[in-house]
C-alpha cells in the first residue's frame, strides 16, 4: 500500500508548510489521514501482531467503511478492490487466529472514553448532516464527492473511538488513530478557516482539545491497568 500510494501519503507531513492552500486542501488532507489509519494499522502488524490485533481490526474497518461509502456515492477507486482483497487475506491469515475476530478481549470498557465519544457524536452528527446536504449542491467539491468523504470521516471518528473504548488487544492503536483524525481536522480548520468543510478556529480548537483529552484519558487508563497487573 505504501508503494502504491507513494507521494499521496507524504501529504500528511507536507501539508502544514503550505502558505496558500489549494481549494481541495482540507478534503485531500482528510482523505490522506483516513488512508494513514489503514497503513498504520497494518504496519504495526510487522512486530508481535498477536499483541496488536486492534491494528488489523482498525485497518479492515476503515477500508470497509471507505469502500462502502465510495460505492454508494459512485466515486469508486478500482485499485481499492486489490488493496481490500489483500487486507482481507491478511485479516484471515493473522497469527492471532480466531482472536482477530474478538473485539473485547482485555480489561473492561472505558466509560470515560465512551463518554468522550458520545460527547463528540453530537457535533459530529450535526457536521455530517451539513456535509451530506452540501453534497447535493453540485459545486466542485460535490462533483468530486468531497462532502461525502467528510461524512465518512465523521463516521470513522466515532467507530474508531468506540473500538478503542472497548479495549481489544492493542487498543491504543485506534486510540491514537482516533485522536489523529480529530486533531488533523481541527488543526486544518484553525489554520485555514476559509476552506470548504472547515469548522473554523473555535470548533477546530475544541476538536484539538478533544483529541488531546481522548489520548490522555486512554493513556491514564492504560497505565492504571499496567499498574494493577503488576
Coordinates of C-alpha atoms in Angstrom, one line a residue, residues 82-221:
X82 CA -7.0 -5.2 -4.9
X83 CA -5.9 -3.5 -1.7
X84 CA -9.1 -4.6 0.0
X85 CA -8.6 -8.1 -1.1
X86 CA -5.1 -8.2 0.3
X87 CA -6.3 -6.7 3.5
X88 CA -9.0 -9.4 3.9
X89 CA -6.3 -12.0 3.3
X90 CA -4.1 -10.6 5.9
X91 CA -7.1 -10.5 8.3
X92 CA -8.0 -14.1 7.6
X93 CA -4.4 -15.4 7.9
X94 CA -3.5 -13.3 11.0
X95 CA -1.3 -15.1 13.6
X96 CA -3.8 -14.4 16.3
X97 CA -6.2 -16.8 14.7
X98 CA -9.8 -16.6 15.9
X99 CA -8.8 -13.9 18.4
X100 CA -8.7 -11.5 15.5
X101 CA -12.5 -11.6 15.4
X102 CA -12.8 -10.7 19.1
X103 CA -13.3 -7.0 19.8
X104 CA -13.3 -7.1 23.6
X105 CA -10.6 -9.3 25.0
X106 CA -8.7 -7.3 27.6
X107 CA -9.7 -5.3 30.6
X108 CA -13.0 -3.6 30.7
X109 CA -14.8 -1.0 28.7
X110 CA -13.5 2.5 29.4
X111 CA -16.6 4.5 30.4
X112 CA -14.5 7.7 30.2
X113 CA -13.6 7.0 26.5
X114 CA -17.2 6.1 25.7
X115 CA -18.4 9.3 27.3
X116 CA -15.9 11.3 25.2
X117 CA -17.1 9.5 22.0
X118 CA -20.7 10.3 22.9
X119 CA -19.8 13.9 23.5
X120 CA -18.1 14.1 20.1
X121 CA -21.0 12.4 18.5
X122 CA -23.3 15.4 19.0
X123 CA -21.3 18.0 16.9
X124 CA -20.1 15.3 14.5
X125 CA -23.7 14.3 13.7
X126 CA -24.6 18.0 13.1
X127 CA -21.5 18.4 10.9
X128 CA -22.1 15.2 9.0
X129 CA -25.7 16.2 8.3
X130 CA -24.5 19.6 7.0
X131 CA -21.9 17.9 4.7
X132 CA -24.5 15.5 3.4
X133 CA -26.8 18.4 2.5
X134 CA -23.9 20.1 0.7
X135 CA -23.2 17.0 -1.4
X136 CA -26.4 17.9 -3.3
X137 CA -25.2 21.4 -4.0
X138 CA -23.4 20.4 -7.2
X139 CA -20.4 22.6 -6.7
X140 CA -16.8 21.5 -7.5
X141 CA -16.4 19.7 -4.1
X142 CA -19.7 17.9 -4.5
X143 CA -18.8 16.8 -8.0
X144 CA -15.7 15.0 -6.6
X145 CA -17.6 13.6 -3.7
X146 CA -15.7 15.5 -1.1
X147 CA -18.6 16.4 1.1
X148 CA -19.5 12.7 1.2
X149 CA -15.9 12.0 2.2
X150 CA -16.3 14.2 5.2
X151 CA -19.4 12.3 6.3
X152 CA -17.3 9.2 6.1
X153 CA -14.6 10.9 8.1
X154 CA -17.0 11.8 10.9
X155 CA -18.3 8.2 11.0
X156 CA -14.8 6.8 11.2
X157 CA -14.0 9.0 14.2
X158 CA -16.9 7.6 16.1
X159 CA -16.3 3.9 15.1
X160 CA -12.6 4.0 15.9
X161 CA -13.3 5.8 19.1
X162 CA -15.7 3.1 20.1
X163 CA -13.2 0.4 19.1
X164 CA -10.6 1.9 21.4
X165 CA -13.2 2.3 24.2
X166 CA -13.9 -1.4 24.4
X167 CA -10.2 -2.2 24.6
X168 CA -9.4 -5.0 22.3
X169 CA -5.9 -6.3 22.2
X170 CA -3.7 -3.4 21.1
X171 CA -6.5 -0.9 21.7
X172 CA -4.0 2.0 22.0
X173 CA -3.6 1.9 18.2
X174 CA -7.3 3.0 17.5
X175 CA -6.9 5.3 20.5
X176 CA -4.2 7.3 18.8
X177 CA -5.7 7.0 15.4
X178 CA -9.0 8.5 16.5
X179 CA -7.2 11.4 18.1
X180 CA -5.1 11.8 14.9
X181 CA -8.3 12.0 12.8
X182 CA -9.8 14.7 15.0
X183 CA -6.5 16.5 15.6
X184 CA -5.6 16.8 11.9
X185 CA -9.1 18.1 11.1
X186 CA -9.1 20.5 14.0
X187 CA -5.6 21.9 13.1
X188 CA -6.6 22.3 9.5
X189 CA -9.7 24.2 10.4
X190 CA -7.7 26.5 12.7
X191 CA -5.0 27.2 10.1
X192 CA -7.4 27.5 7.1
X193 CA -10.9 28.5 8.3
X194 CA -12.0 29.7 4.9
X195 CA -11.6 26.3 3.2
X196 CA -14.7 24.2 2.3
X197 CA -15.8 21.9 5.1
X198 CA -13.7 23.8 7.7
X199 CA -15.4 24.3 11.0
X200 CA -13.4 27.5 11.8
X201 CA -10.8 28.3 14.5
X202 CA -13.1 27.9 17.5
X203 CA -14.5 24.5 16.7
X204 CA -11.2 23.5 15.3
X205 CA -9.5 24.4 18.6
X206 CA -12.2 22.4 20.5
X207 CA -11.5 19.4 18.2
X208 CA -7.8 19.6 19.0
X209 CA -8.6 19.8 22.7
X210 CA -10.9 16.8 22.5
X211 CA -8.2 14.8 20.7
X212 CA -5.7 15.6 23.4
X213 CA -8.2 14.7 26.2
X214 CA -9.1 11.4 24.4
X215 CA -5.4 10.3 24.3
X216 CA -4.8 11.5 27.8
X217 CA -7.8 9.6 29.2
X218 CA -6.7 6.5 27.3
X219 CA -3.1 6.6 28.5
X220 CA -4.2 7.1 32.1
X221 CA -6.4 4.0 31.8

